[in-house]
PDB file of C-alpha atoms in Angstrom:
ATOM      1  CA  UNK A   1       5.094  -7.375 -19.626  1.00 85.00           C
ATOM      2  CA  UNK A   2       6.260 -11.315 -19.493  1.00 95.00           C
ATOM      3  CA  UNK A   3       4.138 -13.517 -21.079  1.00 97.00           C
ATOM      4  CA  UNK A   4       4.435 -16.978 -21.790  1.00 97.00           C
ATOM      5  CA  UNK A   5       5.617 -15.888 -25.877  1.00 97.00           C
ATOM      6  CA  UNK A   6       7.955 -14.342 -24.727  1.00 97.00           C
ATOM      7  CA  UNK A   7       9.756 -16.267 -22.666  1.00 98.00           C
ATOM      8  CA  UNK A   8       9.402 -18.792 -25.638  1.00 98.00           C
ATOM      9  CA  UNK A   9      10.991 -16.195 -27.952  1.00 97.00           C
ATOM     10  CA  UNK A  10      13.649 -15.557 -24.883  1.00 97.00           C
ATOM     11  CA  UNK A  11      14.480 -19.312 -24.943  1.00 98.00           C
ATOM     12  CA  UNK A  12      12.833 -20.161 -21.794  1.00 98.00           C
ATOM     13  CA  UNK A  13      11.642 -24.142 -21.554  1.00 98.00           C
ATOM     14  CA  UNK A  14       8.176 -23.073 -21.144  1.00 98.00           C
ATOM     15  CA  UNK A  15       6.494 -26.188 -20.844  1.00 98.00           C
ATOM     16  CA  UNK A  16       8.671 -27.353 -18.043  1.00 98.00           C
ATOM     17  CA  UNK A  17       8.253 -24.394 -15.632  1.00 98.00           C
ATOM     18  CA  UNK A  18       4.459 -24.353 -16.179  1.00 98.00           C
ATOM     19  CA  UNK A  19       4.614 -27.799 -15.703  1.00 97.00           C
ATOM     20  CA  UNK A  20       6.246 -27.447 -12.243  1.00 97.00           C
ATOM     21  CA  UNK A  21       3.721 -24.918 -11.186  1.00 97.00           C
ATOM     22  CA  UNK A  22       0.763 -27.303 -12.285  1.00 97.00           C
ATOM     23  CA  UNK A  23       0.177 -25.856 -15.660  1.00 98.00           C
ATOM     24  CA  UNK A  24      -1.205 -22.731 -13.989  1.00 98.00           C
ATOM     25  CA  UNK A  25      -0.220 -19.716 -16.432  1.00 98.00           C
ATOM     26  CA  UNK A  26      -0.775 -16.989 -14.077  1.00 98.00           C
ATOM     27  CA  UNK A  27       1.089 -18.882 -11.434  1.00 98.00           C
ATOM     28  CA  UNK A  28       4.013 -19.519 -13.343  1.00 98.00           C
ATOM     29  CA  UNK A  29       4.263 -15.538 -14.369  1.00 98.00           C
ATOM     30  CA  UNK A  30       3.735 -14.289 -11.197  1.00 97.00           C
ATOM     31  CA  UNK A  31       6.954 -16.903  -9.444  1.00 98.00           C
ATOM     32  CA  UNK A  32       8.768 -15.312 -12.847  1.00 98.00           C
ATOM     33  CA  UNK A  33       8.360 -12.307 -12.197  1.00 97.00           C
ATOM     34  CA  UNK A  34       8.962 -12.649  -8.481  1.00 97.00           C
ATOM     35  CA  UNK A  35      12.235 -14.806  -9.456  1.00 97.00           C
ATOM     36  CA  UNK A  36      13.685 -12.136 -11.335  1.00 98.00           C
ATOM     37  CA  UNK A  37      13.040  -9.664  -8.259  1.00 97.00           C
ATOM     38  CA  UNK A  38      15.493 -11.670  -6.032  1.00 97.00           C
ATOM     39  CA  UNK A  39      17.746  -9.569  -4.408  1.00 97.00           C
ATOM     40  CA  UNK A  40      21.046 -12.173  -4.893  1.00 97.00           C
ATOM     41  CA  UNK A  41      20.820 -10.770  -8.367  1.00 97.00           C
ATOM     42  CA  UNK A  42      22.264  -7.473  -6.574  1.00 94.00           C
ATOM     43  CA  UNK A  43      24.074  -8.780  -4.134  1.00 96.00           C
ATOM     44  CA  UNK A  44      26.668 -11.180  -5.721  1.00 96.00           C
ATOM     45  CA  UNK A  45      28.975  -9.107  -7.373  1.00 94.00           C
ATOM     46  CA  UNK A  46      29.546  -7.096  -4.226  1.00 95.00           C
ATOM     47  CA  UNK A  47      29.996 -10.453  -2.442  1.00 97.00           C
ATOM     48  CA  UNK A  48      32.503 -11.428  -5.089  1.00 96.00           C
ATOM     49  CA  UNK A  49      34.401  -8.432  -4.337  1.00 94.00           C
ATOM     50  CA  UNK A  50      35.099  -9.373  -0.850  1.00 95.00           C
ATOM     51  CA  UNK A  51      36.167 -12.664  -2.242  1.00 95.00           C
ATOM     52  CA  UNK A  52      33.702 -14.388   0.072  1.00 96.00           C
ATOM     53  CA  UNK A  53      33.145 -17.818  -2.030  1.00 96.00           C
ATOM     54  CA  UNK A  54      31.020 -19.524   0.685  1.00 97.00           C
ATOM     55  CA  UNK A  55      28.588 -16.558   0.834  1.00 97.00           C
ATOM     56  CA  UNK A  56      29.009 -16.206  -3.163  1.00 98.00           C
ATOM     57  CA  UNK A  57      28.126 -19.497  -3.732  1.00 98.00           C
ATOM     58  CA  UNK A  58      25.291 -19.777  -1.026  1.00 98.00           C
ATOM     59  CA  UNK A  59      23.335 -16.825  -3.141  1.00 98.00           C
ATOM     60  CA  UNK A  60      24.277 -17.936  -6.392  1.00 98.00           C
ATOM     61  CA  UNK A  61      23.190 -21.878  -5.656  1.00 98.00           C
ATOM     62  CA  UNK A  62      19.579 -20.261  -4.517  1.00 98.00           C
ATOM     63  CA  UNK A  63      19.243 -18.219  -7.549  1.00 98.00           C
ATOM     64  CA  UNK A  64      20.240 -21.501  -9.307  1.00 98.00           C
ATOM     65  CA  UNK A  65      17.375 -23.368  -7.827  1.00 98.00           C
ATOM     66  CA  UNK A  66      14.894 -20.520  -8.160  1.00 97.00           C
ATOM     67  CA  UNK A  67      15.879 -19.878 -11.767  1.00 98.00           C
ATOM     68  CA  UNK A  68      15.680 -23.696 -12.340  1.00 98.00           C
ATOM     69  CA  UNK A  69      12.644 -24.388 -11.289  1.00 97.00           C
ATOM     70  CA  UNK A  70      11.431 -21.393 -13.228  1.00 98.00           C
ATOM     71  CA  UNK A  71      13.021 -23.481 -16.503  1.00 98.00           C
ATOM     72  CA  UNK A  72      14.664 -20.153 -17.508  1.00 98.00           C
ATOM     73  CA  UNK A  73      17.558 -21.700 -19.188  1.00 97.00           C
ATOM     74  CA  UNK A  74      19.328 -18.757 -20.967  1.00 98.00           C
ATOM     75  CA  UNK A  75      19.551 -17.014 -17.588  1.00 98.00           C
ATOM     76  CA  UNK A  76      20.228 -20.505 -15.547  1.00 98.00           C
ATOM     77  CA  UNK A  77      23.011 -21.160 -17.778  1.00 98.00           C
ATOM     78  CA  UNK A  78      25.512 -18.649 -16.498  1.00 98.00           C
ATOM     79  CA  UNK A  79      24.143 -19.086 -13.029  1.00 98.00           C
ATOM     80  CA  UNK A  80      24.719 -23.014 -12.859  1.00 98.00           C
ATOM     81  CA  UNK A  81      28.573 -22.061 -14.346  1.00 98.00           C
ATOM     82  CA  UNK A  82      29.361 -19.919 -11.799  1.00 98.00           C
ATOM     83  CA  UNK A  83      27.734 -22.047  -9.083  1.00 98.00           C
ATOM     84  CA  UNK A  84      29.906 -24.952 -10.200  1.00 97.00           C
ATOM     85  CA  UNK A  85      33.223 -22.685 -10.214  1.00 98.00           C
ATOM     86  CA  UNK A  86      32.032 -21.266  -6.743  1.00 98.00           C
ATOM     87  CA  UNK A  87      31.425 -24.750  -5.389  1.00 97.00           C
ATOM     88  CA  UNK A  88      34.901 -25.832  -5.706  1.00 97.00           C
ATOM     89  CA  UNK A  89      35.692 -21.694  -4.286  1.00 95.00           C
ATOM     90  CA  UNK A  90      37.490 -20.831  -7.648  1.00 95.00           C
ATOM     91  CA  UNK A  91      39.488 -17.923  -7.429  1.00 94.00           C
ATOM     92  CA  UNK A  92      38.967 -16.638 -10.638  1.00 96.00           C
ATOM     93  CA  UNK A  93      37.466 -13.211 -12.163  1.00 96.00           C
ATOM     94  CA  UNK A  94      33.732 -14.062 -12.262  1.00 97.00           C
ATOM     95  CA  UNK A  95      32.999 -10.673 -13.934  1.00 96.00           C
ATOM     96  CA  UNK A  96      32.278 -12.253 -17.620  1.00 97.00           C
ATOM     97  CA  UNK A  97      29.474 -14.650 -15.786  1.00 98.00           C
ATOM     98  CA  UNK A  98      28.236 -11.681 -13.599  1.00 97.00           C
ATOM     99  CA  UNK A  99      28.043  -9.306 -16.860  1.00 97.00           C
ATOM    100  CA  UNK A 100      25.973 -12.210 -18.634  1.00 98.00           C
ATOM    101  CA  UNK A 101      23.825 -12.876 -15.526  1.00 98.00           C
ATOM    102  CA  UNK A 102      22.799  -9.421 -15.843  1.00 97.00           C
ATOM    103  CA  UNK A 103      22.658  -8.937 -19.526  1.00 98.00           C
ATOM    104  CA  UNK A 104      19.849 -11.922 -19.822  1.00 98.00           C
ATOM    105  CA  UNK A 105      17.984 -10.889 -16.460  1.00 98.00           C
ATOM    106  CA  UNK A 106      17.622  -7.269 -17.979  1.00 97.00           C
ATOM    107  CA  UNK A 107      16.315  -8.960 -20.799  1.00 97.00           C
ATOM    108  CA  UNK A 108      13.670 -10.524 -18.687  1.00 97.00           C
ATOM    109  CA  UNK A 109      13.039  -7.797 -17.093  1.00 96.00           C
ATOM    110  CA  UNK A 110      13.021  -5.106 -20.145  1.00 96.00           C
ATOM    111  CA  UNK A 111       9.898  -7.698 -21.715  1.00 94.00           C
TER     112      UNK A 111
END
């Protein structure tokens, strides 16, 4: 089960996401939790597939803001790469930042 320790121990700026959820613990959990359950997570690498970059970088720039709000920076660091590559439509093998994506979100999600 997340907790806040963990997420300490997982790199996670703590204090910043319970700060944007008005220092309420159980708050900022539960949006964690729900975070990681956002179903971009699934849905990009099939969208990379196709090569569609606008649609790519429309799912990947909402995880971005969900995961940044959250202040879960070892999992919003690959996400804010690939939205940057994405917003200029890179065409580029995004499987290395897609691998990483969803080695540190089964991390997360294996707590």
């Amino acid at each position: 089960m997340i907790d806040v320790k963990s997420l300490r121990e997982f790199g996670a700026n703590v204090d910043e996401g319970l700060a944007r959820c008005l220092n309420n613990e159980e708050f900022y959990l539960k949006m964690v939790n729900l975070g990681l359950q956002d179903v971009r997570f699934e849905q990009i690498s099939e969208i990379l597939k196709k090569k569609d970059y606008d649609a790519a970088f429309e799912a990947v720039h909402a995880l971005k803001g969900v995961i940044g709000n959250l202040a879960l920076t070892p999992l919003y660091s690959p996400i804010d790469q690939m939205t940057e590559l994405l917003r200029k439509r890179t065409d580029t093998d995004y499987t290395e930042l897609c691998d990483e994506i969803k080695k540190q979100r089964d991390i997360l999600l294996s707590m």
